[in-house]
Amino acid sequence: SSELTQDPAVSVALGQTVRITCQGDSLRSYYASWYQQKPGQAPVLVIYGKNNRPSGIPDRFSGSSSGNTASLTITGAQAEDEADYYCNSRDSSGNHLKGVFGGGTKLTVL
Amino acid sequence: QVQLQQWGAGLLKPSETLSLTCAVYGGSFSGYYWSWIRQPPGKGLEWIGEINHSGSTNYNPSLKSRVTISVDTSKNQFSLKLSSVTAADTAVYYCARRDYYYDSSGYINWFDPWGQGTLVTVSS
């Protein structure tokens, strides 16, 4: 299967830790990257590879991976972290090399 | 700092061809894949396809019959054409740079930066 599955919605209390997960067979072969998207804006890369953060991304964002599951963890969630989060990976099934996105997780900070 | 700026027609009629162009400013054009991604209103991201500086392409199989991505290295630009559009093609279309490398852990890739997005509406 070339799909990536994410929980549609997750909530977290301000200052607490939240984990957003992404599942798919392709994650056994390819690392996920993670994107934050706020309303009306283009997605922004927050994590790629094993656990790499682009410059400017706070260190409360971290990534991990095990088997067919990739995770994005926000340690000490802030109000500005409320957004949609998407995972992405590659997929080489069916003799097609293509990109694939998860359906997205809407994060609410309470 | 690399920046992507995109443009193209925002309103199309069914059966017309969508055409968007993305210009790359401030960085190398080679060594990356240049990608198109779309997002229907209120929905998630969908990868459309990509091209590298030498013209090698990969397309989403679900769109492959209608998609053409091309590159103009002399202008550091790449373009998307999607033929025979319908209302289902209404979306914000983004261009993005895909970077990648291999290490001992495996294959690592990511999209950064992204263009500002172009809303394309298909309506009669």
PDB file of C-alpha atoms in Angstrom:
ATOM      1  CA  SER A   1       0.000   0.000   0.000  1.00  0.00           C
ATOM      2  CA  SER A   2       1.207   3.508  -0.803  1.00  0.00           C
ATOM      3  CA  GLU A   3      -0.943   5.241   1.786  1.00  0.00           C
ATOM      4  CA  LEU A   4       0.138   7.112   4.885  1.00  0.00           C
ATOM      5  CA  THR A   5      -2.384   7.159   7.723  1.00  0.00           C
ATOM      6  CA  GLN A   6      -2.666   9.928  10.299  1.00  0.00           C
ATOM      7  CA  ASP A   7      -5.188  10.569  13.045  1.00  0.00           C
ATOM      8  CA  PRO A   8      -7.507  13.342  11.793  1.00  0.00           C
ATOM      9  CA  ALA A   9      -7.372  15.353  15.000  1.00  0.00           C
ATOM     10  CA  VAL A  10      -5.338  15.528  18.183  1.00  0.00           C
ATOM     11  CA  SER A  11      -5.503  17.925  21.106  1.00  0.00           C
ATOM     12  CA  VAL A  12      -2.975  18.888  23.756  1.00  0.00           C
ATOM     13  CA  ALA A  13      -3.027  21.118  26.801  1.00  0.00           C
ATOM     14  CA  LEU A  14      -0.794  24.158  26.650  1.00  0.00           C
ATOM     15  CA  GLY A  15       2.718  23.235  27.739  1.00  0.00           C
ATOM     16  CA  GLN A  16       2.163  19.499  27.541  1.00  0.00           C
ATOM     17  CA  THR A  17       3.656  16.960  25.145  1.00  0.00           C
ATOM     18  CA  VAL A  18       1.868  15.586  22.126  1.00  0.00           C
ATOM     19  CA  ARG A  19       2.799  12.892  19.614  1.00  0.00           C
ATOM     20  CA  ILE A  20       1.409  12.852  16.084  1.00  0.00           C
ATOM     21  CA  THR A  21       1.832   9.580  14.245  1.00  0.00           C
ATOM     22  CA  CYS A  22       1.985   8.501  10.617  1.00  0.00           C
ATOM     23  CA  GLN A  23       1.695   4.876   9.531  1.00  0.00           C
ATOM     24  CA  GLY A  24       2.435   3.240   6.220  1.00  0.00           C
ATOM     25  CA  ASP A  25       4.398   0.441   4.607  1.00  0.00           C
ATOM     26  CA  SER A  26       6.624   2.898   2.747  1.00  0.00           C
ATOM     27  CA  LEU A  27       7.991   4.116   6.076  1.00  0.00           C
ATOM     28  CA  ARG A  28       9.867   0.841   6.403  1.00  0.00           C
ATOM     29  CA  SER A  29      12.015   1.970   3.459  1.00  0.00           C
ATOM     30  CA  TYR A  30      11.893   5.753   3.482  1.00  0.00           C
ATOM     31  CA  TYR A  31      12.077   8.327   6.240  1.00  0.00           C
ATOM     32  CA  ALA A  32       9.165  10.669   6.743  1.00  0.00           C
ATOM     33  CA  SER A  33       9.264  14.426   6.611  1.00  0.00           C
ATOM     34  CA  TRP A  34       6.784  16.556   8.522  1.00  0.00           C
ATOM     35  CA  TYR A  35       5.053  19.821   7.588  1.00  0.00           C
ATOM     36  CA  GLN A  36       3.129  22.371   9.608  1.00  0.00           C
ATOM     37  CA  GLN A  37       0.381  24.274   7.832  1.00  0.00           C
ATOM     38  CA  LYS A  38      -1.553  27.168   9.290  1.00  0.00           C
ATOM     39  CA  PRO A  39      -4.740  28.482   7.668  1.00  0.00           C
ATOM     40  CA  GLY A  40      -4.143  30.290   4.420  1.00  0.00           C
ATOM     41  CA  GLN A  41      -0.422  29.555   4.411  1.00  0.00           C
ATOM     42  CA  ALA A  42       1.879  27.214   2.540  1.00  0.00           C
ATOM     43  CA  PRO A  43       3.186  24.195   4.452  1.00  0.00           C
ATOM     44  CA  VAL A  44       6.431  24.623   6.366  1.00  0.00           C
ATOM     45  CA  LEU A  45       8.979  21.859   6.879  1.00  0.00           C
ATOM     46  CA  VAL A  46       9.495  21.075  10.581  1.00  0.00           C
ATOM     47  CA  ILE A  47      11.257  17.684  10.628  1.00  0.00           C
ATOM     48  CA  TYR A  48      13.043  15.515   8.058  1.00  0.00           C
ATOM     49  CA  GLY A  49      15.101  12.365   8.133  1.00  0.00           C
ATOM     50  CA  LYS A  50      15.910  10.604  11.356  1.00  0.00           C
ATOM     51  CA  ASN A  51      15.331  13.748  13.463  1.00  0.00           C
ATOM     52  CA  ASN A  52      16.527  16.847  11.643  1.00  0.00           C
ATOM     53  CA  ARG A  53      15.112  20.314  12.183  1.00  0.00           C
ATOM     54  CA  PRO A  54      15.541  23.105   9.640  1.00  0.00           C
ATOM     55  CA  SER A  55      16.947  26.322  10.984  1.00  0.00           C
ATOM     56  CA  GLY A  56      14.300  28.395  12.676  1.00  0.00           C
ATOM     57  CA  ILE A  57      12.231  25.451  13.871  1.00  0.00           C
ATOM     58  CA  PRO A  58      12.071  25.320  17.682  1.00  0.00           C
ATOM     59  CA  ASP A  59      13.739  22.393  19.396  1.00  0.00           C
ATOM     60  CA  ARG A  60      10.451  21.392  20.984  1.00  0.00           C
ATOM     61  CA  PHE A  61       9.755  19.660  17.651  1.00  0.00           C
ATOM     62  CA  SER A  62      11.338  16.234  17.258  1.00  0.00           C
ATOM     63  CA  GLY A  63      10.885  13.174  15.085  1.00  0.00           C
ATOM     64  CA  SER A  64      11.284   9.443  15.445  1.00  0.00           C
ATOM     65  CA  SER A  65      10.583   6.312  13.494  1.00  0.00           C
ATOM     66  CA  SER A  66      10.034   2.629  14.192  1.00  0.00           C
ATOM     67  CA  GLY A  67       8.946   0.009  11.712  1.00  0.00           C
ATOM     68  CA  ASN A  68       6.032   1.348   9.696  1.00  0.00           C
ATOM     69  CA  THR A  69       5.358   4.302  12.009  1.00  0.00           C
ATOM     70  CA  ALA A  70       6.855   7.782  12.050  1.00  0.00           C
ATOM     71  CA  SER A  71       6.138  10.202  14.863  1.00  0.00           C
ATOM     72  CA  LEU A  72       6.324  13.933  15.349  1.00  0.00           C
ATOM     73  CA  THR A  73       6.571  14.993  18.990  1.00  0.00           C
ATOM     74  CA  ILE A  74       6.013  18.484  20.315  1.00  0.00           C
ATOM     75  CA  THR A  75       7.410  18.810  23.829  1.00  0.00           C
ATOM     76  CA  GLY A  76       5.819  21.723  25.634  1.00  0.00           C
ATOM     77  CA  ALA A  77       3.221  22.671  23.037  1.00  0.00           C
ATOM     78  CA  GLN A  78       2.621  26.383  22.513  1.00  0.00           C
ATOM     79  CA  ALA A  79      -0.460  28.162  21.272  1.00  0.00           C
ATOM     80  CA  GLU A  80       1.296  28.934  17.987  1.00  0.00           C
ATOM     81  CA  ASP A  81       1.732  25.212  17.333  1.00  0.00           C
ATOM     82  CA  GLU A  82      -1.987  24.877  16.630  1.00  0.00           C
ATOM     83  CA  ALA A  83      -2.040  23.880  12.974  1.00  0.00           C
ATOM     84  CA  ASP A  84      -2.448  21.007  10.541  1.00  0.00           C
ATOM     85  CA  TYR A  85       0.460  18.605  10.360  1.00  0.00           C
ATOM     86  CA  TYR A  86       1.258  16.396   7.373  1.00  0.00           C
ATOM     87  CA  CYS A  87       3.722  13.575   6.974  1.00  0.00           C
ATOM     88  CA  ASN A  88       5.319  12.733   3.650  1.00  0.00           C
ATOM     89  CA  SER A  89       7.366   9.872   2.333  1.00  0.00           C
ATOM     90  CA  ARG A  90       8.345   8.194  -0.897  1.00  0.00           C
ATOM     91  CA  ASP A  91       6.745   5.080  -2.240  1.00  0.00           C
ATOM     92  CA  SER A  92       8.130   2.670  -4.776  1.00  0.00           C
ATOM     93  CA  SER A  93       5.344   0.124  -4.918  1.00  0.00           C
ATOM     94  CA  GLY A  94       3.767  -0.845  -8.210  1.00  0.00           C
ATOM     95  CA  ASN A  95       6.890   0.134 -10.174  1.00  0.00           C
ATOM     96  CA  HIS A  96       6.134   3.800  -9.623  1.00  0.00           C
ATOM     97  CA  LEU A  97       8.392   6.057  -7.615  1.00  0.00           C
ATOM     98  CA  LYS A  98       6.223   8.765  -6.162  1.00  0.00           C
ATOM     99  CA  GLY A  99       5.653  11.024  -3.253  1.00  0.00           C
ATOM    100  CA  VAL A 100       2.838  10.392  -0.824  1.00  0.00           C
ATOM    101  CA  PHE A 101       1.311  12.516   1.935  1.00  0.00           C
ATOM    102  CA  GLY A 102      -0.664  11.503   4.959  1.00  0.00           C
ATOM    103  CA  GLY A 103      -4.182  12.847   5.307  1.00  0.00           C
ATOM    104  CA  GLY A 104      -3.117  15.380   7.910  1.00  0.00           C
ATOM    105  CA  THR A 105      -3.665  15.831  11.646  1.00  0.00           C
ATOM    106  CA  LYS A 106      -5.362  18.908  13.028  1.00  0.00           C
ATOM    107  CA  LEU A 107      -3.651  19.840  16.288  1.00  0.00           C
ATOM    108  CA  THR A 108      -5.630  21.852  18.816  1.00  0.00           C
ATOM    109  CA  VAL A 109      -3.799  23.436  21.744  1.00  0.00           C
ATOM    110  CA  LEU A 110      -6.164  23.790  24.683  1.00  0.00           C
TER     111      LEU A 110
ATOM    112  CA  GLN B   1      18.106  31.858   0.561  1.00  0.00           C
ATOM    113  CA  VAL B   2      16.167  30.057  -2.102  1.00  0.00           C
ATOM    114  CA  GLN B   3      12.737  31.415  -2.949  1.00  0.00           C
ATOM    115  CA  LEU B   4      10.082  30.015  -5.255  1.00  0.00           C
ATOM    116  CA  GLN B   5       7.607  32.286  -7.000  1.00  0.00           C
ATOM    117  CA  GLN B   6       4.750  30.797  -8.969  1.00  0.00           C
ATOM    118  CA  TRP B   7       2.095  32.132 -11.298  1.00  0.00           C
ATOM    119  CA  GLY B   8      -0.595  31.020 -13.693  1.00  0.00           C
ATOM    120  CA  ALA B   9      -4.262  31.272 -14.572  1.00  0.00           C
ATOM    121  CA  GLY B  10      -6.580  31.027 -11.594  1.00  0.00           C
ATOM    122  CA  LEU B  11      -9.911  30.361 -13.304  1.00  0.00           C
ATOM    123  CA  LEU B  12     -10.492  27.663 -15.877  1.00  0.00           C
ATOM    124  CA  LYS B  13     -13.461  26.072 -17.575  1.00  0.00           C
ATOM    125  CA  PRO B  14     -13.925  22.305 -17.627  1.00  0.00           C
ATOM    126  CA  SER B  15     -11.841  20.562 -20.307  1.00  0.00           C
ATOM    127  CA  GLU B  16      -9.263  23.375 -20.426  1.00  0.00           C
ATOM    128  CA  THR B  17      -5.590  22.945 -19.602  1.00  0.00           C
ATOM    129  CA  LEU B  18      -4.146  24.209 -16.327  1.00  0.00           C
ATOM    130  CA  SER B  19      -0.781  25.892 -16.748  1.00  0.00           C
ATOM    131  CA  LEU B  20       1.457  27.072 -13.906  1.00  0.00           C
ATOM    132  CA  THR B  21       5.084  28.155 -13.780  1.00  0.00           C
ATOM    133  CA  CYS B  22       7.451  28.346 -10.829  1.00  0.00           C
ATOM    134  CA  ALA B  23      10.658  30.384 -10.828  1.00  0.00           C
ATOM    135  CA  VAL B  24      13.596  29.572  -8.571  1.00  0.00           C
ATOM    136  CA  TYR B  25      15.563  32.468  -7.136  1.00  0.00           C
ATOM    137  CA  GLY B  26      18.752  32.492  -5.118  1.00  0.00           C
ATOM    138  CA  GLY B  27      20.055  28.963  -5.399  1.00  0.00           C
ATOM    139  CA  SER B  28      21.251  26.136  -7.562  1.00  0.00           C
ATOM    140  CA  PHE B  29      18.815  24.517  -9.931  1.00  0.00           C
ATOM    141  CA  SER B  30      20.674  21.243 -10.209  1.00  0.00           C
ATOM    142  CA  GLY B  31      20.842  18.498  -7.615  1.00  0.00           C
ATOM    143  CA  TYR B  32      17.178  18.679  -6.653  1.00  0.00           C
ATOM    144  CA  TYR B  33      13.776  17.566  -7.785  1.00  0.00           C
ATOM    145  CA  TRP B  34      11.320  20.374  -8.506  1.00  0.00           C
ATOM    146  CA  SER B  35       7.822  19.379  -7.486  1.00  0.00           C
ATOM    147  CA  TRP B  36       4.171  20.244  -7.767  1.00  0.00           C
ATOM    148  CA  ILE B  37       1.744  19.557  -4.931  1.00  0.00           C
ATOM    149  CA  ARG B  38      -1.920  20.485  -4.684  1.00  0.00           C
ATOM    150  CA  GLN B  39      -4.518  20.897  -1.947  1.00  0.00           C
ATOM    151  CA  PRO B  40      -8.255  20.924  -2.658  1.00  0.00           C
ATOM    152  CA  PRO B  41     -10.217  23.337  -0.468  1.00  0.00           C
ATOM    153  CA  GLY B  42     -10.482  21.968   3.058  1.00  0.00           C
ATOM    154  CA  LYS B  43      -8.566  18.805   2.197  1.00  0.00           C
ATOM    155  CA  GLY B  44      -5.066  17.398   2.437  1.00  0.00           C
ATOM    156  CA  LEU B  45      -1.960  17.599   0.282  1.00  0.00           C
ATOM    157  CA  GLU B  46      -1.580  15.572  -2.901  1.00  0.00           C
ATOM    158  CA  TRP B  47       1.737  15.069  -4.667  1.00  0.00           C
ATOM    159  CA  ILE B  48       1.407  15.668  -8.411  1.00  0.00           C
ATOM    160  CA  GLY B  49       4.881  15.068  -9.764  1.00  0.00           C
ATOM    161  CA  GLU B  50       8.428  16.297 -10.107  1.00  0.00           C
ATOM    162  CA  ILE B  51      11.301  16.995 -12.467  1.00  0.00           C
ATOM    163  CA  ASN B  52      15.039  17.437 -12.104  1.00  0.00           C
ATOM    164  CA  HIS B  53      17.341  19.777 -13.996  1.00  0.00           C
ATOM    165  CA  SER B  54      18.025  17.191 -16.672  1.00  0.00           C
ATOM    166  CA  GLY B  55      14.339  16.611 -17.318  1.00  0.00           C
ATOM    167  CA  SER B  56      13.836  13.322 -15.529  1.00  0.00           C
ATOM    168  CA  THR B  57      10.247  13.145 -14.253  1.00  0.00           C
ATOM    169  CA  ASN B  58       8.112  11.185 -11.824  1.00  0.00           C
ATOM    170  CA  TYR B  59       4.342  11.525 -11.810  1.00  0.00           C
ATOM    171  CA  ASN B  60       1.508  10.506  -9.540  1.00  0.00           C
ATOM    172  CA  PRO B  61      -0.018   7.492 -11.322  1.00  0.00           C
ATOM    173  CA  SER B  62      -3.509   8.825 -10.643  1.00  0.00           C
ATOM    174  CA  LEU B  63      -2.766  11.968 -12.691  1.00  0.00           C
ATOM    175  CA  LYS B  64      -0.074  10.738 -15.052  1.00  0.00           C
ATOM    176  CA  SER B  65      -2.248  10.627 -18.171  1.00  0.00           C
ATOM    177  CA  ARG B  66      -3.035  14.341 -17.843  1.00  0.00           C
ATOM    178  CA  VAL B  67       0.146  15.810 -16.358  1.00  0.00           C
ATOM    179  CA  THR B  68       3.233  17.237 -17.996  1.00  0.00           C
ATOM    180  CA  ILE B  69       6.025  18.829 -15.986  1.00  0.00           C
ATOM    181  CA  SER B  70       8.781  20.590 -17.875  1.00  0.00           C
ATOM    182  CA  VAL B  71      11.892  22.547 -17.014  1.00  0.00           C
ATOM    183  CA  ASP B  72      13.664  25.575 -18.488  1.00  0.00           C
ATOM    184  CA  THR B  73      17.121  25.594 -16.970  1.00  0.00           C
ATOM    185  CA  SER B  74      18.075  28.807 -18.785  1.00  0.00           C
ATOM    186  CA  LYS B  75      15.472  30.649 -16.723  1.00  0.00           C
ATOM    187  CA  ASN B  76      15.578  28.462 -13.577  1.00  0.00           C
ATOM    188  CA  GLN B  77      11.906  27.739 -14.047  1.00  0.00           C
ATOM    189  CA  PHE B  78       9.717  24.680 -14.139  1.00  0.00           C
ATOM    190  CA  SER B  79       6.131  24.329 -15.250  1.00  0.00           C
ATOM    191  CA  LEU B  80       3.019  22.227 -14.754  1.00  0.00           C
ATOM    192  CA  LYS B  81       0.380  21.453 -17.322  1.00  0.00           C
ATOM    193  CA  LEU B  82      -2.736  19.487 -16.390  1.00  0.00           C
ATOM    194  CA  SER B  83      -5.094  18.773 -19.246  1.00  0.00           C
ATOM    195  CA  SER B  84      -8.836  18.195 -19.364  1.00  0.00           C
ATOM    196  CA  VAL B  85      -9.494  19.750 -15.977  1.00  0.00           C
ATOM    197  CA  THR B  86     -12.723  19.212 -14.073  1.00  0.00           C
ATOM    198  CA  ALA B  87     -14.146  20.658 -10.873  1.00  0.00           C
ATOM    199  CA  ALA B  88     -12.220  17.947  -9.008  1.00  0.00           C
ATOM    200  CA  ASP B  89      -8.990  19.709 -10.008  1.00  0.00           C
ATOM    201  CA  THR B  90      -9.981  22.843  -8.099  1.00  0.00           C
ATOM    202  CA  ALA B  91      -7.214  23.303  -5.550  1.00  0.00           C
ATOM    203  CA  VAL B  92      -4.356  25.433  -4.325  1.00  0.00           C
ATOM    204  CA  TYR B  93      -1.322  24.361  -6.321  1.00  0.00           C
ATOM    205  CA  TYR B  94       2.117  24.646  -4.768  1.00  0.00           C
ATOM    206  CA  CYS B  95       5.561  24.313  -6.254  1.00  0.00           C
ATOM    207  CA  ALA B  96       8.328  23.077  -3.970  1.00  0.00           C
ATOM    208  CA  ARG B  97      11.930  21.959  -4.028  1.00  0.00           C
ATOM    209  CA  ARG B  98      12.583  18.367  -3.009  1.00  0.00           C
ATOM    210  CA  ASP B  99      16.004  17.781  -1.528  1.00  0.00           C
ATOM    211  CA  TYR B 100      17.330  14.318  -0.771  1.00  0.00           C
ATOM    212  CA  TYR B 101      20.317  12.256   0.266  1.00  0.00           C
ATOM    213  CA  TYR B 102      21.284   8.783   1.354  1.00  0.00           C
ATOM    214  CA  ASP B 103      23.086   7.975   4.542  1.00  0.00           C
ATOM    215  CA  SER B 104      23.650   4.930   6.694  1.00  0.00           C
ATOM    216  CA  SER B 105      20.088   5.282   7.968  1.00  0.00           C
ATOM    217  CA  GLY B 106      18.462   5.218   4.562  1.00  0.00           C
ATOM    218  CA  TYR B 107      16.905   7.555   2.026  1.00  0.00           C
ATOM    219  CA  ILE B 108      16.023  10.990   3.343  1.00  0.00           C
ATOM    220  CA  ASN B 109      14.055  13.611   1.433  1.00  0.00           C
ATOM    221  CA  TRP B 110      12.006  16.694   2.138  1.00  0.00           C
ATOM    222  CA  PHE B 111      10.175  19.604   0.501  1.00  0.00           C
ATOM    223  CA  ASP B 112      11.628  23.004   1.261  1.00  0.00           C
ATOM    224  CA  PRO B 113      11.041  25.759   0.321  1.00  0.00           C
ATOM    225  CA  TRP B 114       7.521  26.025  -1.057  1.00  0.00           C
ATOM    226  CA  GLY B 115       5.978  28.556  -3.371  1.00  0.00           C
ATOM    227  CA  GLN B 116       3.224  30.833  -2.161  1.00  0.00           C
ATOM    228  CA  GLY B 117       0.491  28.719  -3.740  1.00  0.00           C
ATOM    229  CA  THR B 118      -1.959  29.480  -6.547  1.00  0.00           C
ATOM    230  CA  LEU B 119      -5.671  28.861  -6.220  1.00  0.00           C
ATOM    231  CA  VAL B 120      -6.986  27.321  -9.407  1.00  0.00           C
ATOM    232  CA  THR B 121     -10.745  27.141  -9.727  1.00  0.00           C
ATOM    233  CA  VAL B 122     -12.437  25.066 -12.406  1.00  0.00           C
ATOM    234  CA  SER B 123     -15.964  26.224 -13.083  1.00  0.00           C
ATOM    235  CA  SER B 124     -18.237  26.601 -16.049  1.00  0.00           C
TER     236      SER B 124
END
